[in-house]
Tab-separated table of C-alpha atoms and ligand atoms in Angstrom:
chain	number	residue	atom	x	y	z
M	1	MET	CA	-4.061	-181.367	267.099
M	2	LYS	CA	-6.997	-179.238	265.995
M	3	ASN	CA	-6.826	-178.080	262.393
M	4	TYR	CA	-6.928	-174.290	262.503
M	5	TYR	CA	-8.407	-174.055	259.062
M	6	GLN	CA	-12.021	-174.124	260.212
M	7	PRO	CA	-14.144	-174.694	257.127
M	8	GLU	CA	-17.348	-174.832	259.159
M	9	ILE	CA	-16.719	-171.191	260.113
M	10	GLU	CA	-14.477	-169.854	257.358
M	11	THR	CA	-16.634	-171.161	254.502
M	12	MET	CA	-20.000	-170.741	256.205
M	13	PRO	CA	-22.758	-169.627	253.793
M	14	LEU	CA	-23.332	-165.880	254.111
M	15	GLU	CA	-26.840	-166.161	255.511
M	16	GLN	CA	-25.677	-168.444	258.281
M	17	LEU	CA	-22.656	-166.256	259.001
M	18	GLN	CA	-24.820	-163.165	259.300
M	19	ALA	CA	-27.240	-164.989	261.603
M	20	LEU	CA	-24.289	-165.899	263.823
M	21	GLN	CA	-23.077	-162.283	263.771
M	22	SER	CA	-26.545	-161.016	264.668
M	23	GLU	CA	-26.844	-163.409	267.589
M	24	ARG	CA	-23.398	-162.423	268.885
M	25	LEU	CA	-23.984	-158.712	268.339
M	26	ILE	CA	-27.229	-158.689	270.336
M	27	GLU	CA	-25.494	-160.431	273.221
M	28	GLN	CA	-22.399	-158.230	273.007
M	29	VAL	CA	-24.355	-154.961	273.014
M	30	LYS	CA	-26.184	-156.056	276.172
M	31	PHE	CA	-22.901	-157.093	277.740
M	32	VAL	CA	-21.203	-153.791	276.925
M	33	TYR	CA	-24.190	-151.702	278.027
M	34	ASP	CA	-24.345	-153.510	281.349
M	35	ASN	CA	-20.606	-153.458	282.019
M	36	VAL	CA	-19.042	-150.347	280.504
M	37	GLU	CA	-20.281	-147.100	281.983
M	38	PHE	CA	-18.702	-145.048	279.218
M	39	TYR	CA	-20.604	-146.991	276.554
M	40	ARG	CA	-23.851	-146.888	278.497
M	41	GLY	CA	-23.518	-143.089	278.590
M	42	LYS	CA	-22.816	-142.909	274.835
M	43	MET	CA	-25.777	-145.120	273.972
M	44	ASP	CA	-28.116	-143.219	276.280
M	45	GLU	CA	-26.962	-139.978	274.697
M	46	ALA	CA	-27.629	-141.407	271.224
M	47	GLY	CA	-31.051	-142.641	272.394
M	48	VAL	CA	-30.299	-146.315	271.664
M	49	ALA	CA	-31.102	-149.105	274.080
M	50	PRO	CA	-29.785	-152.680	273.859
M	51	ASP	CA	-33.343	-153.798	273.021
M	52	ASP	CA	-33.219	-151.687	269.851
M	53	ILE	CA	-30.522	-153.957	268.459
M	54	HIS	CA	-32.171	-156.980	266.836
M	55	GLY	CA	-29.304	-157.949	264.546
M	56	ILE	CA	-26.585	-156.639	262.248
M	57	GLY	CA	-29.150	-154.549	260.368
M	58	ASP	CA	-29.336	-152.321	263.458
M	59	LEU	CA	-25.586	-151.837	263.806
M	60	HIS	CA	-25.794	-148.332	262.308
M	61	LYS	CA	-27.868	-147.203	265.307
M	62	LEU	CA	-24.879	-147.539	267.632
M	63	PRO	CA	-22.567	-144.567	268.181
M	64	PHE	CA	-18.996	-144.674	266.897
M	65	ILE	CA	-16.024	-144.879	269.172
M	66	THR	CA	-12.780	-143.121	268.266
M	67	LYS	CA	-9.155	-143.175	269.297
M	68	ASP	CA	-9.787	-139.970	271.268
M	69	ASP	CA	-12.436	-141.809	273.314
M	70	LEU	CA	-9.848	-144.487	274.055
M	71	ARG	CA	-7.318	-141.899	275.124
M	72	GLU	CA	-9.825	-140.189	277.389
M	73	GLN	CA	-10.789	-143.494	278.984
M	74	TYR	CA	-7.149	-144.536	279.529
M	75	PRO	CA	-6.387	-146.811	281.262
M	76	TYR	CA	-9.451	-148.632	282.655
M	77	GLY	CA	-12.480	-146.757	281.304
M	78	LEU	CA	-13.413	-149.312	278.645
M	79	LEU	CA	-12.892	-152.496	280.616
M	80	GLY	CA	-15.766	-154.925	280.163
M	81	VAL	CA	-14.732	-157.247	283.000
M	82	PRO	CA	-13.170	-156.746	286.429
M	83	LEU	CA	-9.419	-156.223	286.252
M	84	LYS	CA	-8.847	-159.473	288.156
M	85	ASP	CA	-10.291	-161.380	285.161
M	86	CYS	CA	-7.725	-159.887	282.769
M	87	VAL	CA	-4.518	-161.789	282.086
M	88	ARG	CA	-2.671	-159.560	279.605
M	89	ILE	CA	-2.231	-156.083	278.230
M	90	GLN	CA	-0.766	-154.963	274.911
M	91	SER	CA	-0.240	-151.392	273.828
M	92	THR	CA	0.202	-149.135	270.847
M	93	SER	CA	3.492	-147.290	270.532
M	94	GLY	CA	1.876	-143.944	271.345
M	95	THR	CA	3.761	-142.129	268.594
M	96	THR	CA	0.678	-140.069	267.760
M	97	GLY	CA	-0.284	-139.196	271.334
M	98	GLN	CA	-1.369	-140.999	274.486
M	99	ARG	CA	-0.807	-144.753	274.369
M	100	VAL	CA	-3.780	-147.063	273.990
M	101	VAL	CA	-3.682	-149.997	276.385
M	102	ALA	CA	-5.803	-153.002	275.396
M	103	PHE	CA	-6.775	-155.667	277.947
M	104	TYR	CA	-7.403	-159.386	277.383
M	105	THR	CA	-9.081	-162.168	279.324
M	106	GLN	CA	-7.679	-165.667	278.772
M	107	GLU	CA	-10.574	-166.317	276.336
M	108	ASP	CA	-9.682	-163.118	274.456
M	109	VAL	CA	-6.070	-164.295	274.130
M	110	ASP	CA	-7.306	-167.695	272.922
M	111	LEU	CA	-9.505	-166.212	270.234
M	112	TRP	CA	-6.731	-163.885	269.114
M	113	ASP	CA	-4.278	-166.818	268.904
M	114	GLU	CA	-6.906	-168.677	266.911
M	115	CYS	CA	-7.191	-165.820	264.395
M	116	CYS	CA	-3.401	-165.840	263.973
M	117	ALA	CA	-3.432	-169.633	263.641
M	118	ARG	CA	-5.958	-169.322	260.807
M	119	ALA	CA	-3.643	-166.797	259.126
M	120	ILE	CA	-0.671	-169.170	259.356
M	121	VAL	CA	-2.718	-172.062	257.961
M	122	ALA	CA	-3.964	-169.839	255.131
M	123	ALA	CA	-0.297	-169.188	254.260
M	124	GLY	CA	0.259	-172.953	254.019
M	125	GLY	CA	1.480	-173.499	257.597
M	126	THR	CA	1.220	-176.901	259.284
M	127	LYS	CA	2.800	-178.534	262.312
M	128	GLU	CA	5.725	-179.513	260.073
M	129	ASP	CA	6.745	-175.851	259.762
M	130	VAL	CA	9.372	-173.789	261.533
M	131	CYS	CA	7.816	-170.410	262.143
M	132	HIS	CA	10.347	-167.597	262.539
M	133	VAL	CA	8.720	-164.646	264.310
M	134	CYS	CA	10.705	-161.429	264.138
M	135	TYR	CA	7.909	-158.992	264.846
M	136	GLY	CA	8.732	-157.211	268.097
M	137	TYR	CA	7.726	-158.947	271.318
M	138	GLY	CA	6.544	-157.043	274.366
M	139	LEU	CA	3.823	-154.408	274.275
M	140	PHE	CA	3.583	-154.545	270.465
M	141	THR	CA	1.049	-157.164	269.388
M	142	GLY	CA	3.028	-158.526	266.410
M	143	GLY	CA	5.343	-160.944	268.246
M	144	PRO	CA	2.902	-162.272	270.865
M	145	GLY	CA	0.075	-162.649	268.297
M	146	LEU	CA	1.962	-164.668	265.686
M	147	ASN	CA	3.737	-166.581	268.455
M	148	GLY	CA	0.378	-167.694	269.888
M	149	GLY	CA	-0.950	-168.606	266.458
M	150	SER	CA	2.159	-170.588	265.611
M	151	HIS	CA	1.840	-172.607	268.836
M	152	LYS	CA	-1.783	-173.399	268.060
M	153	VAL	CA	-0.883	-174.666	264.595
M	154	GLY	CA	1.877	-176.732	266.197
M	155	CYS	CA	4.771	-175.194	264.253
M	156	LEU	CA	8.180	-175.097	265.867
M	157	THR	CA	8.142	-171.445	266.925
M	158	LEU	CA	11.284	-169.284	266.926
M	159	PRO	CA	10.486	-166.254	269.124
M	160	MET	CA	13.247	-164.124	267.596
M	161	SER	CA	11.751	-160.660	268.107
M	162	SER	CA	13.152	-157.849	265.957
M	163	GLY	CA	16.703	-156.746	265.210
M	164	ASN	CA	20.137	-158.393	265.061
M	165	THR	CA	19.968	-159.406	261.436
M	166	ASP	CA	23.014	-161.685	261.622
M	167	ARG	CA	21.451	-163.705	264.411
M	168	GLN	CA	18.158	-163.888	262.499
M	169	ILE	CA	19.934	-165.294	259.461
M	170	GLN	CA	21.938	-167.741	261.519
M	171	PHE	CA	18.830	-169.213	263.186
M	172	MET	CA	17.070	-169.210	259.851
M	173	THR	CA	19.774	-171.303	258.215
M	174	ASP	CA	20.644	-173.512	261.246
M	175	LEU	CA	17.043	-174.340	262.171
M	176	GLY	CA	15.551	-174.301	258.691
M	177	SER	CA	12.867	-171.648	259.174
M	178	THR	CA	10.075	-172.142	256.639
M	179	ILE	CA	7.658	-169.321	257.516
M	180	LEU	CA	8.833	-165.789	258.212
M	181	CYS	CA	6.686	-163.345	260.192
M	182	CYS	CA	7.786	-159.680	260.305
M	183	THR	CA	7.032	-156.278	258.832
M	184	PRO	CA	7.402	-156.100	255.041
M	185	SER	CA	10.126	-153.467	255.397
M	186	TYR	CA	12.158	-155.808	257.613
M	187	ALA	CA	11.507	-158.713	255.225
M	188	ALA	CA	12.985	-156.576	252.443
M	189	ASN	CA	16.024	-155.863	254.606
M	190	LEU	CA	16.471	-159.520	255.472
M	191	GLY	CA	16.248	-160.409	251.779
M	192	GLU	CA	18.941	-157.864	250.982
M	193	ALA	CA	21.198	-159.133	253.788
M	194	ILE	CA	20.738	-162.805	252.837
M	195	ASN	CA	21.563	-162.141	249.194
M	196	GLU	CA	24.580	-159.987	250.082
M	197	ARG	CA	25.958	-162.840	252.182
M	198	GLY	CA	25.316	-165.309	249.354
M	199	LEU	CA	23.107	-167.436	251.622
M	200	LYS	CA	19.925	-167.616	249.574
M	201	ASP	CA	20.424	-171.303	248.751
M	202	GLN	CA	20.808	-172.100	252.439
M	203	ILE	CA	17.442	-170.816	253.561
M	204	LYS	CA	14.315	-172.964	253.438
M	205	LEU	CA	11.695	-170.239	253.676
M	206	LYS	CA	8.541	-170.889	251.646
M	207	ALA	CA	6.155	-168.239	252.931
M	208	GLY	CA	6.099	-164.929	254.747
M	209	ILE	CA	3.289	-163.317	256.773
M	210	PHE	CA	3.869	-159.610	256.584
M	211	GLY	CA	1.864	-156.701	257.943
M	212	ALA	CA	1.662	-153.929	260.550
M	213	GLU	CA	2.450	-151.250	257.946
M	214	PRO	CA	1.292	-150.343	254.444
M	215	TRP	CA	3.163	-152.034	251.584
M	216	THR	CA	2.647	-152.049	247.870
M	217	GLU	CA	2.215	-154.871	245.353
M	218	GLU	CA	5.602	-153.864	243.905
M	219	MET	CA	7.173	-154.443	247.303
M	220	ARG	CA	5.455	-157.821	247.568
M	221	HIS	CA	6.949	-158.780	244.223
M	222	ASN	CA	10.460	-157.694	245.291
M	223	ILE	CA	10.299	-159.589	248.597
M	224	GLU	CA	8.989	-162.732	246.894
M	225	GLU	CA	11.879	-162.562	244.421
M	226	SER	CA	14.623	-161.856	246.908
M	227	LEU	CA	13.562	-164.481	249.461
M	228	GLY	CA	12.097	-167.011	247.007
M	229	ILE	CA	8.805	-167.186	248.928
M	230	LYS	CA	5.113	-166.403	248.661
M	231	ALA	CA	4.373	-163.223	250.672
M	232	TYR	CA	1.012	-162.973	252.448
M	233	ASP	CA	-0.496	-159.820	253.897
M	234	ILE	CA	-1.875	-159.772	257.445
M	235	TYR	CA	-3.738	-156.912	259.103
M	236	GLY	CA	-4.786	-155.987	262.586
M	237	LEU	CA	-4.605	-153.326	265.238
M	238	THR	CA	-4.008	-153.341	268.975
M	239	GLU	CA	-7.438	-151.927	269.779
M	240	ILE	CA	-9.184	-154.868	268.049
M	241	SER	CA	-6.724	-157.507	269.414
M	242	GLY	CA	-3.658	-157.344	267.143
M	243	PRO	CA	-2.599	-159.191	263.967
M	244	GLY	CA	-5.075	-161.667	262.491
M	245	VAL	CA	-8.160	-159.456	262.313
M	246	SER	CA	-7.807	-160.252	258.605
M	247	PHE	CA	-5.319	-162.144	256.452
M	248	GLU	CA	-4.686	-163.291	252.921
M	249	CYS	CA	-5.267	-166.769	251.547
M	250	GLU	CA	-3.397	-168.339	248.618
M	251	GLU	CA	-5.238	-166.038	246.192
M	252	GLN	CA	-3.351	-163.008	247.622
M	253	ALA	CA	-6.267	-160.837	246.597
M	254	GLY	CA	-7.414	-158.996	249.709
M	255	MET	CA	-7.570	-160.101	253.322
M	256	HIS	CA	-10.443	-162.188	254.714
M	257	ILE	CA	-11.834	-160.514	257.832
M	258	GLN	CA	-12.591	-162.953	260.670
M	259	GLU	CA	-16.279	-162.200	260.570
M	260	ASP	CA	-17.266	-164.616	263.300
M	261	HIS	CA	-15.365	-162.283	265.676
M	262	PHE	CA	-15.357	-158.863	264.012
M	263	ILE	CA	-18.026	-157.045	262.001
M	264	ALA	CA	-16.568	-154.643	259.448
M	265	GLU	CA	-18.174	-151.543	257.971
M	266	ILE	CA	-16.847	-148.881	255.622
M	267	ILE	CA	-17.979	-145.342	256.318
M	268	ASN	CA	-17.554	-141.934	254.797
M	269	PRO	CA	-14.961	-140.436	257.175
M	270	GLN	CA	-16.534	-136.981	256.926
M	271	THR	CA	-20.215	-137.816	257.409
M	272	GLY	CA	-20.132	-141.220	259.125
M	273	GLU	CA	-22.540	-142.585	256.498
M	274	VAL	CA	-22.154	-146.342	255.868
M	275	LEU	CA	-20.877	-146.932	252.323
M	276	PRO	CA	-21.795	-149.821	250.029
M	277	GLU	CA	-19.446	-152.688	249.195
M	278	GLY	CA	-16.625	-151.634	246.877
M	279	GLU	CA	-16.477	-147.977	247.937
M	280	VAL	CA	-13.342	-146.657	249.611
M	281	GLY	CA	-13.789	-145.229	253.077
M	282	GLU	CA	-12.795	-145.636	256.710
M	283	LEU	CA	-12.814	-149.123	258.139
M	284	VAL	CA	-14.892	-149.576	261.307
M	285	PHE	CA	-14.880	-152.681	263.494
M	286	THR	CA	-17.282	-154.097	266.054
M	287	CYS	CA	-15.922	-156.880	268.256
M	288	ILE	CA	-18.633	-159.466	268.905
M	289	THR	CA	-16.740	-161.993	271.020
M	290	LYS	CA	-14.049	-160.126	272.977
M	291	LYS	CA	-14.843	-159.343	276.597
M	292	ALA	CA	-12.050	-157.362	278.298
M	293	PHE	CA	-11.809	-154.594	275.686
M	294	PRO	CA	-15.029	-154.917	273.704
M	295	LEU	CA	-15.061	-152.074	271.187
M	296	LEU	CA	-18.224	-151.366	269.231
M	297	ARG	CA	-18.049	-149.461	265.941
M	298	TYR	CA	-14.431	-148.443	266.428
M	299	ARG	CA	-13.152	-146.064	263.756
M	300	THR	CA	-9.740	-147.358	262.682
M	301	ARG	CA	-8.786	-144.393	260.436
M	302	ASP	CA	-7.588	-146.994	257.914
M	303	LEU	CA	-8.903	-146.403	254.424
M	304	CYS	CA	-9.822	-149.325	252.194
M	305	TYR	CA	-12.805	-151.088	250.598
M	306	LEU	CA	-14.544	-154.417	251.118
M	307	THR	CA	-15.538	-157.090	248.624
M	308	ARG	CA	-17.804	-160.114	248.867
M	309	LYS	CA	-16.856	-161.442	245.445
M	310	PRO	CA	-16.440	-165.218	245.823
M	311	CYS	CA	-12.856	-166.267	246.539
M	312	SER	CA	-11.494	-169.420	244.959
M	313	CYS	CA	-10.130	-170.557	248.345
M	314	GLY	CA	-13.719	-171.188	249.434
M	315	ARG	CA	-13.670	-168.766	252.364
M	316	THR	CA	-16.842	-166.715	252.487
M	317	HIS	CA	-15.573	-164.091	254.916
M	318	VAL	CA	-15.535	-160.634	253.398
M	319	ARG	CA	-12.189	-159.409	252.039
M	320	MET	CA	-10.680	-155.989	252.711
M	321	HIS	CA	-8.335	-154.417	250.223
M	322	LYS	CA	-4.854	-153.553	251.496
M	323	PRO	CA	-5.194	-150.261	253.375
M	324	MET	CA	-3.240	-147.518	251.625
M	325	GLY	CA	-2.394	-146.218	255.092
M	326	ARG	CA	-4.152	-144.504	257.934
M	327	SER	CA	-6.000	-141.328	257.137
M	328	ASP	CA	-3.333	-139.719	259.374
M	329	ASP	CA	-0.568	-141.011	257.046
M	330	MET	CA	-1.947	-138.952	254.200
M	331	MET	CA	0.048	-135.774	253.697
M	332	VAL	CA	-1.410	-132.688	252.160
M	333	VAL	CA	1.421	-131.146	250.179
M	334	LYS	CA	0.883	-128.121	247.960
M	335	GLY	CA	-2.834	-128.712	248.459
M	336	VAL	CA	-2.669	-132.244	247.070
M	337	ASN	CA	-3.241	-135.520	248.957
M	338	VAL	CA	-0.057	-137.593	248.953
M	339	TRP	CA	0.284	-141.152	250.244
M	340	PRO	CA	3.719	-142.645	250.901
M	341	SER	CA	2.493	-145.799	249.129
M	342	GLN	CA	2.019	-143.847	245.864
M	343	ILE	CA	5.651	-142.739	246.035
M	344	GLU	CA	6.768	-146.293	246.803
M	345	THR	CA	4.926	-147.594	243.736
M	346	VAL	CA	6.755	-145.161	241.430
M	347	LEU	CA	10.179	-145.894	242.951
M	348	LEU	CA	9.862	-149.670	242.830
M	349	LYS	CA	8.499	-149.591	239.276
M	350	GLN	CA	11.703	-147.769	238.279
M	351	GLY	CA	13.866	-150.543	239.755
M	352	TYR	CA	14.703	-149.037	243.154
M	353	GLN	CA	14.297	-151.001	246.381
M	354	ALA	CA	12.078	-149.804	249.235
M	355	ASN	CA	14.895	-147.806	250.835
M	356	TYR	CA	13.618	-144.270	250.708
M	357	GLN	CA	12.751	-141.340	252.893
M	358	ILE	CA	10.237	-138.588	252.303
M	359	VAL	CA	11.013	-135.185	253.788
M	360	VAL	CA	8.316	-132.512	253.797
M	361	ASP	CA	9.036	-128.946	254.828
M	362	ARG	CA	7.594	-125.463	254.461
M	363	ILE	CA	9.749	-122.654	253.183
M	364	GLY	CA	7.931	-119.341	253.613
M	365	ASN	CA	4.377	-120.144	252.518
M	366	HIS	CA	5.381	-122.953	250.225
M	367	ASP	CA	5.404	-126.681	250.897
M	368	GLN	CA	8.395	-128.594	249.707
M	369	ILE	CA	8.627	-132.322	249.351
M	370	GLU	CA	11.830	-134.232	248.735
M	371	VAL	CA	12.199	-137.955	248.151
M	372	GLN	CA	15.589	-139.437	248.916
M	373	VAL	CA	16.061	-142.856	247.408
M	374	GLU	CA	19.003	-145.203	247.508
M	375	LEU	CA	20.648	-146.373	244.329
M	376	THR	CA	20.779	-150.153	244.130
M	377	PRO	CA	24.369	-151.510	243.985
M	378	GLU	CA	23.800	-152.348	240.273
M	379	MET	CA	22.704	-148.774	239.508
M	380	ALA	CA	25.684	-147.377	241.425
M	381	ALA	CA	28.022	-149.554	239.348
M	382	ASP	CA	26.492	-148.535	236.014
M	383	PRO	CA	28.209	-145.448	234.564
M	384	SER	CA	25.937	-145.269	231.507
M	385	VAL	CA	23.224	-143.301	233.352
M	386	THR	CA	24.032	-140.245	235.460
M	387	ASN	CA	22.402	-139.527	238.802
M	388	ALA	CA	20.852	-136.387	237.345
M	389	GLU	CA	19.221	-138.476	234.625
M	390	ARG	CA	17.908	-140.955	237.176
M	391	GLU	CA	16.526	-138.158	239.345
M	392	ALA	CA	14.803	-136.573	236.364
M	393	LEU	CA	13.081	-139.877	235.585
M	394	VAL	CA	11.771	-140.243	239.137
M	395	VAL	CA	10.617	-136.606	239.164
M	396	LYS	CA	8.651	-137.335	235.984
M	397	GLY	CA	7.128	-140.530	237.394
M	398	LEU	CA	6.092	-138.772	240.608
M	399	LYS	CA	4.656	-135.815	238.736
M	400	SER	CA	2.450	-138.108	236.721
M	401	MET	CA	1.379	-140.098	239.831
M	402	LEU	CA	0.805	-137.147	242.180
M	403	GLY	CA	0.318	-134.165	239.907
M	404	ILE	CA	2.912	-132.083	241.772
M	405	LYS	CA	6.635	-131.437	241.459
M	406	VAL	CA	8.652	-133.460	243.937
M	407	ASP	CA	12.376	-132.928	244.466
M	408	VAL	CA	14.313	-136.155	244.145
M	409	LYS	CA	17.752	-137.001	245.385
M	410	VAL	CA	19.380	-140.348	244.708
M	411	VAL	CA	21.775	-141.353	247.462
M	412	GLU	CA	24.462	-143.992	247.832
M	413	PRO	CA	23.511	-147.623	248.534
M	414	LYS	CA	23.133	-148.326	252.288
M	415	SER	CA	22.906	-144.687	253.304
M	416	ILE	CA	19.289	-144.791	254.509
M	417	THR	CA	18.677	-146.364	257.911
M	418	ARG	CA	17.126	-149.814	257.704
M	419	SER	CA	13.934	-150.557	259.641
M	420	GLU	CA	13.649	-153.469	262.031
M	421	GLY	CA	9.956	-152.939	262.765
M	422	LYS	CA	7.520	-150.468	261.277
M	423	ALA	CA	9.438	-148.293	258.821
M	424	VAL	CA	9.297	-144.536	259.338
M	425	ARG	CA	9.055	-143.264	255.769
M	426	VAL	CA	8.082	-139.641	256.329
M	427	ILE	CA	9.767	-136.795	258.153
M	428	ASP	CA	7.288	-133.929	258.132
M	429	LYS	CA	9.200	-130.926	259.415
M	430	ARG	CA	6.035	-128.827	259.143
M	431	ASP	CA	4.901	-130.582	262.338
M	432	LEU	CA	7.567	-128.559	264.153
M	433	TYR	CA	5.776	-125.340	263.291
M	434	ARG	CA	2.333	-126.538	264.402
M	435	ASP	CA	0.870	-125.587	267.781
B	1	LIG	O1	0.396	-153.289	263.705
B	1	LIG	C1	-0.826	-155.192	264.526
B	1	LIG	C2	-0.140	-156.071	263.558
B	1	LIG	C3	1.015	-156.718	263.912
B	1	LIG	C4	-0.686	-156.299	262.302
B	1	LIG	C5	1.635	-157.588	263.031
B	1	LIG	C6	-0.082	-157.152	261.399
B	1	LIG	C7	1.072	-157.790	261.764
B	1	LIG	P1	-0.798	-151.464	265.744
B	1	LIG	O2	0.607	-151.241	266.132
B	1	LIG	O3	-1.873	-151.099	266.702
B	1	LIG	O4	-1.052	-152.986	265.446
B	1	LIG	O5	-1.021	-150.722	264.377
B	1	LIG	C8	-2.226	-150.869	263.689
B	1	LIG	O6	-1.109	-150.580	261.548
B	1	LIG	O7	-4.465	-149.476	261.991
B	1	LIG	C9	-2.911	-149.972	260.169
B	1	LIG	O8	-2.844	-148.563	259.986
B	1	LIG	C10	-1.507	-150.523	260.182
B	1	LIG	N1	-1.492	-151.884	259.626
B	1	LIG	C11	-1.548	-153.054	260.276
B	1	LIG	N2	-1.481	-154.074	259.392
B	1	LIG	C12	-1.425	-153.517	258.141
B	1	LIG	C13	-1.352	-154.028	256.819
B	1	LIG	C14	-0.409	-153.737	264.499
B	1	LIG	N3	-1.308	-155.321	256.551
B	1	LIG	C15	-2.173	-150.100	262.382
B	1	LIG	N4	-1.324	-153.133	255.801
B	1	LIG	C16	-3.420	-150.308	261.551
B	1	LIG	C17	-1.359	-151.803	256.026
B	1	LIG	C18	-1.444	-152.111	258.298
B	1	LIG	N5	-1.401	-151.263	257.252
């Protein structure tokens, strides 16, 4: 069995890595120009020819591609190979408009599985492990991606998909799952359910690989406590293949981007200017090995920063900081930028669990924002603090984090719907009034 920790690639000296990227980029740009009419048109319009690209230093010459381009080219406009050479599609949920359908050749699936295998190995996975995958299967990339990676590592793979918490826990205890793969919000729910049933000492989990949605360090801490595991972050998006574009190692200090397959840039979302290492901006990816859906300079709308500070794990691949969310997740309330993750940080620091809902509305010309948060069972059973006092404390914490007044309502334990996949934290009723 091949060892999916690949030191020759993952710890390659930077100079060598960049030479490999340059070689692959030159080839990929030619391939895309020759095979994707849409891209040829964009490059011609920008006055760039494949011969102008001599390496990664010329990346900035290429035009960006956006989600709108993908929507306009739906379904086949960005295919790099004939449809008969594709073996799979995956798709985004389409909650923010037209679905994006991504295509894969068998080689594309193999390289994606390999990225997920590296993520599992980085979380301590070996062929001795039982890998419990409860990301959704089907069009969503979470289930199929981690499933493929788990096979490559040689773990016993439990293709559970999402939902049915009782069945999840039963398989987990009966088959001794050691690695859990799901969204962090579902991991939190599983932790709650396992502890409520008094089954914590019957589970053998040691690690979790959680991603697909933003989550805070406070939430990581809570999940690690409640499940008795080490929780690793994993990032990816359908357009660039799925999970495994980047993942955390044992340092849990940012996710290593698989730079032999994807080149990352951070840009100023307003001007498109490439920003230096360490500055926060929009993450942009160029795929240098994928063939069926070969995106160049794709704007993810995810905001984060990159670091090349040496990592004690020995991997040289650049690390991206946890994205705080997509630029589209940011709400402007009362003229102030508000991220759900900022609210989560305040709530969890005050001892709540990540069971909350944010409701934004407009009354007349005024924005209103209300955070509903569940009391924990311990809080509900403690008569020494009133709900009004608890609410006042959260209001104060949010005011100091966000600079605006937020209405807070504490609600009974178990009254907020639990997520089985990506949690929907925000209900923005103002959307109803938009054209
Ligand atoms: O969520 C792929 C995935 C599956 C990643 C399983 C990790 C684990 P999409 O449905 O296309 O693909 O959504 C991609 O989700 O642009 C980010 O905004 C967000 N996202 C993904 N991973 C993380 C993460 C999958 N670790 C979009 N932290 C991305 C924060 C994340 N946001």
